[in-house]
PDB file of C-alpha atoms in Angstrom:
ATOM      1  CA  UNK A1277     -27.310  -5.911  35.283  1.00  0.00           C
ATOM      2  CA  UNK A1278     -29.210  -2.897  36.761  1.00  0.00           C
ATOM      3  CA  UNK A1279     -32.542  -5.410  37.252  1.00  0.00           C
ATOM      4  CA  UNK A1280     -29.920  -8.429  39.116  1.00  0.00           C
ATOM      5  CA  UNK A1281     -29.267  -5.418  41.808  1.00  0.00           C
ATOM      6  CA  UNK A1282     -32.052  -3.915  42.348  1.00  0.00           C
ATOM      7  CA  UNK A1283     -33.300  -7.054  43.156  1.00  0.00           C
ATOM      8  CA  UNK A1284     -30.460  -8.397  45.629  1.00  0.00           C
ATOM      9  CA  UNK A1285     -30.594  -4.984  47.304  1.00  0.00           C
ATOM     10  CA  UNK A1286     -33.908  -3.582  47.457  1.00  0.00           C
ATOM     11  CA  UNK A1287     -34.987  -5.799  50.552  1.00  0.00           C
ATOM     12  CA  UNK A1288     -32.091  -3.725  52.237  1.00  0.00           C
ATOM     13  CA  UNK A1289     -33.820  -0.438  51.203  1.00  0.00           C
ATOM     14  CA  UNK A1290     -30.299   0.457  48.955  1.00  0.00           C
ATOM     15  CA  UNK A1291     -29.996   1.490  45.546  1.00  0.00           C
ATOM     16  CA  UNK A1292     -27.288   0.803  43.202  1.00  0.00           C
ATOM     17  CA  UNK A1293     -26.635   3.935  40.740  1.00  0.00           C
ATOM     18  CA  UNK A1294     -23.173   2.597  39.725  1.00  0.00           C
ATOM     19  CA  UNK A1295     -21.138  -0.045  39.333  1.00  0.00           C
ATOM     20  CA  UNK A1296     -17.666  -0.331  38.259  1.00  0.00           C
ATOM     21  CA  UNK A1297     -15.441  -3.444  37.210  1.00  0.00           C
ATOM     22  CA  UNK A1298     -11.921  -3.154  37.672  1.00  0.00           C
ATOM     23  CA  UNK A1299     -10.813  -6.639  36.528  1.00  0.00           C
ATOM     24  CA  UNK A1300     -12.182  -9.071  33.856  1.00  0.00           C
ATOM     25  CA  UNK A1301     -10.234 -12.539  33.665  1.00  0.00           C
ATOM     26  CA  UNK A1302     -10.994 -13.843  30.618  1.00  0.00           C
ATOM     27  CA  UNK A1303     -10.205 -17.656  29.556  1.00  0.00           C
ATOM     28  CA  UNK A1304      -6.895 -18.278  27.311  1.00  0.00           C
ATOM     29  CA  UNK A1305      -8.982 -19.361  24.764  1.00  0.00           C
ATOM     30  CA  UNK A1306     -10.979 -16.154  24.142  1.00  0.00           C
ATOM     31  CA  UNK A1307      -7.711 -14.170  24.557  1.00  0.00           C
ATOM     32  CA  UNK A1308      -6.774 -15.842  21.634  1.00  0.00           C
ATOM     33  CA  UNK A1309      -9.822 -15.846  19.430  1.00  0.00           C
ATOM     34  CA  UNK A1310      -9.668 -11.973  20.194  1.00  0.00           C
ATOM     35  CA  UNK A1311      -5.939 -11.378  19.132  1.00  0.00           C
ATOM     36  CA  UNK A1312      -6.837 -13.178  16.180  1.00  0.00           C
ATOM     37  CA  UNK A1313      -9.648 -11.341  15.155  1.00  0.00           C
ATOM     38  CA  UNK A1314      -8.068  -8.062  15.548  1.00  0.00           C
ATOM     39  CA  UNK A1315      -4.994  -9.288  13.659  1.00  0.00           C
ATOM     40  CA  UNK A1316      -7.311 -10.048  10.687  1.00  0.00           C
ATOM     41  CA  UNK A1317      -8.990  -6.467  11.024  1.00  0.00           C
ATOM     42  CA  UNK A1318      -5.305  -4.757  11.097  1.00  0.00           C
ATOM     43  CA  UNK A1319      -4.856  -7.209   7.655  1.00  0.00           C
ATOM     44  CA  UNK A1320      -7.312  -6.463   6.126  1.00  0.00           C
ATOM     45  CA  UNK A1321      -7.365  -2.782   6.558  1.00  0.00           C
ATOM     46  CA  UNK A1322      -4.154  -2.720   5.430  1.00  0.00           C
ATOM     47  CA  UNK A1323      -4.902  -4.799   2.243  1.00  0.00           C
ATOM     48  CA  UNK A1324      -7.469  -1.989   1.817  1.00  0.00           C
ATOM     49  CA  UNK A1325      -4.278   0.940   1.904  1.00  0.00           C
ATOM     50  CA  UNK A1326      -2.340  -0.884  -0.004  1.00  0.00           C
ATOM     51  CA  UNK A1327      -5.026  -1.035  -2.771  1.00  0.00           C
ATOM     52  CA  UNK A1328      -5.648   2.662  -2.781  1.00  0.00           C
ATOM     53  CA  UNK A1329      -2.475   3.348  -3.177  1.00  0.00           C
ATOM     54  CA  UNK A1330      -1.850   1.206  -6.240  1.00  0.00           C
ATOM     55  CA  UNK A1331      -4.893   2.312  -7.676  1.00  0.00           C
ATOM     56  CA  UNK A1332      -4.008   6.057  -6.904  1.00  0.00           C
ATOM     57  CA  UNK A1333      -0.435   5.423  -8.749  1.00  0.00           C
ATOM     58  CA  UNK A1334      -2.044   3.594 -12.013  1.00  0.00           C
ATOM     59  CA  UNK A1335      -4.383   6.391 -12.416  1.00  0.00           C
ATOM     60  CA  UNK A1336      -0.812   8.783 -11.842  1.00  0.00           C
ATOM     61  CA  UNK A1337       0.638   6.546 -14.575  1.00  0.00           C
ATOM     62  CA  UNK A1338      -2.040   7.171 -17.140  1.00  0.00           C
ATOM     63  CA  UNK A1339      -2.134  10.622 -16.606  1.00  0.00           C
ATOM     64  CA  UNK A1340       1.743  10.417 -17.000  1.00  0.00           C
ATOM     65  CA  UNK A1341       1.457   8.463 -20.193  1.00  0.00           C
ATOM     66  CA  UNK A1342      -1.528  10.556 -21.594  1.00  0.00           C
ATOM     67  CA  UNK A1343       1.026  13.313 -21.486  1.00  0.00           C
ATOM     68  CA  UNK A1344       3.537  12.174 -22.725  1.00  0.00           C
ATOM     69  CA  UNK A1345       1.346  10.412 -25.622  1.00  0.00           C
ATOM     70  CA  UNK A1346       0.459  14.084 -26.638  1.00  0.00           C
ATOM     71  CA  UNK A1347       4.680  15.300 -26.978  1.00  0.00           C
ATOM     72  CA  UNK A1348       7.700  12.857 -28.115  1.00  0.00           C
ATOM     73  CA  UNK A1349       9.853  15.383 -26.548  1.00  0.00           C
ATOM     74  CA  UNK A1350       8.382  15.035 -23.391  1.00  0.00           C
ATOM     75  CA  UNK A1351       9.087  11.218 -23.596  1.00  0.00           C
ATOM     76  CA  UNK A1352      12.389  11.779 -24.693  1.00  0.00           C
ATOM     77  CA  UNK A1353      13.178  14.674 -21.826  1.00  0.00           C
ATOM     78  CA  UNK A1354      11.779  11.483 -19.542  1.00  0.00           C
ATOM     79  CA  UNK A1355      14.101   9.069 -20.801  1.00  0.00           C
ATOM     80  CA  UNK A1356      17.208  11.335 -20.339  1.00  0.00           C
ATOM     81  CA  UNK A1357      16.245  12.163 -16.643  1.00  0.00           C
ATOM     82  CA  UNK A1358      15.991   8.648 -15.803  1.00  0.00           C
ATOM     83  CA  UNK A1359      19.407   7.820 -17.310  1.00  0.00           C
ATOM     84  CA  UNK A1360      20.439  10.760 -15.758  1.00  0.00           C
ATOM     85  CA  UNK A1361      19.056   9.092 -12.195  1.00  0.00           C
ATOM     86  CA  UNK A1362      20.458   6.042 -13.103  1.00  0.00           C
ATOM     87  CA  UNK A1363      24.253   7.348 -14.021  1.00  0.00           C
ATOM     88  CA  UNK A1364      24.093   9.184 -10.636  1.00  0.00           C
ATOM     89  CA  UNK A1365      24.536   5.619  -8.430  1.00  0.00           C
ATOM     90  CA  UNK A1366      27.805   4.532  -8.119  1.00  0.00           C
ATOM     91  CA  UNK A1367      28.448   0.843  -9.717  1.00  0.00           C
ATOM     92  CA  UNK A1368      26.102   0.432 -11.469  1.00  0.00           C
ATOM     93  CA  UNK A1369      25.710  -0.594 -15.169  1.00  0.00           C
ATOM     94  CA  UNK A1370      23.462   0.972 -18.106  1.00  0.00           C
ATOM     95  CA  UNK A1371      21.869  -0.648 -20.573  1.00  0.00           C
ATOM     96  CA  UNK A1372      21.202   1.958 -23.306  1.00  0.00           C
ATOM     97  CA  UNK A1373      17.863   0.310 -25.479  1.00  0.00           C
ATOM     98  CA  UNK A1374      17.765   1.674 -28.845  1.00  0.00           C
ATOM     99  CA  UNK A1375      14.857   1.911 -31.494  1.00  0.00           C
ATOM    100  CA  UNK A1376      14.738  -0.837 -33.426  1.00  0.00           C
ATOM    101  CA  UNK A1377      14.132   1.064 -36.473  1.00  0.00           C
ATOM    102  CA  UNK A1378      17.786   2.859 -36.185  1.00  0.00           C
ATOM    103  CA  UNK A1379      19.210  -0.744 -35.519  1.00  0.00           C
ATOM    104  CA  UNK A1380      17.532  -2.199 -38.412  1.00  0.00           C
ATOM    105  CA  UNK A1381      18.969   1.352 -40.516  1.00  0.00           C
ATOM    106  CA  UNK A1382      22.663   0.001 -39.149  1.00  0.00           C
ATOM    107  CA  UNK A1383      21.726  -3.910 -40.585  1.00  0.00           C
ATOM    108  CA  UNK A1384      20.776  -2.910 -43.879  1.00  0.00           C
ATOM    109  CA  UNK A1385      23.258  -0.601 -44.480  1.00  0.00           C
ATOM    110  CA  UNK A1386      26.009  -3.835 -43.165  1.00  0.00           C
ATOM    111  CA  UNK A1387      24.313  -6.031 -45.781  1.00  0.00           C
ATOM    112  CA  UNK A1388      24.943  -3.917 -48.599  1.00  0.00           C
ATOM    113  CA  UNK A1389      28.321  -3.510 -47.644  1.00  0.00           C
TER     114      UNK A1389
END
């Protein structure tokens, strides 16, 4: 750009140090290639976040589980808080699992009955 005006304005003995360019009209078409572009850059760096984060919480879940691997109390004190979450919400219904080694205790002890 610099070599285009020194050329158009050296025969007038001028010299162009700056320029500046206050509008750009650009065609529809571009416009659009552009929004799209940026739109898949937005995407995909949110695809990116969204995959840290998952991979930050399954790494939190192991160390979780790792724990409470190590202490059946701790599972147990886990289980009760999240019952305990659960009861707090107003209509809404719990569904108590049990082992199935206590449920199979209660069938034998039916069968011999």
């Amino acid at each position: 750009m610099q070599g285009s005006l020194d050329v158009a304005t050296e025969a007038w003995g001028i010299k162009v140090e700056r320029v500046e360019i206050k509008d750009v009209r650009l065609p529809v078409q571009l416009q659009r290639a552009m929004a799209a572009e940026a739109e898949a850059t937005r995407e995909a760096r949110a695809k990116v976040i969204a995959a840290e984060g998952e991979q930050k919480a399954s790494r939190a879940l192991k160390e979780a589980s790792d724990v409470m691997s190590e202490s059946p109390a701790a599972l147990q004190l886990r289980y009760l808080q999240t019952l305990n979450t659960i009861s707090a919400e107003k209509n809404s219904t719990i569904v108590f699992p049990l082992p199935i080694d206590l449920i199979m205790s209660f069938m034998n002890n039916f069968k011999k009955d």
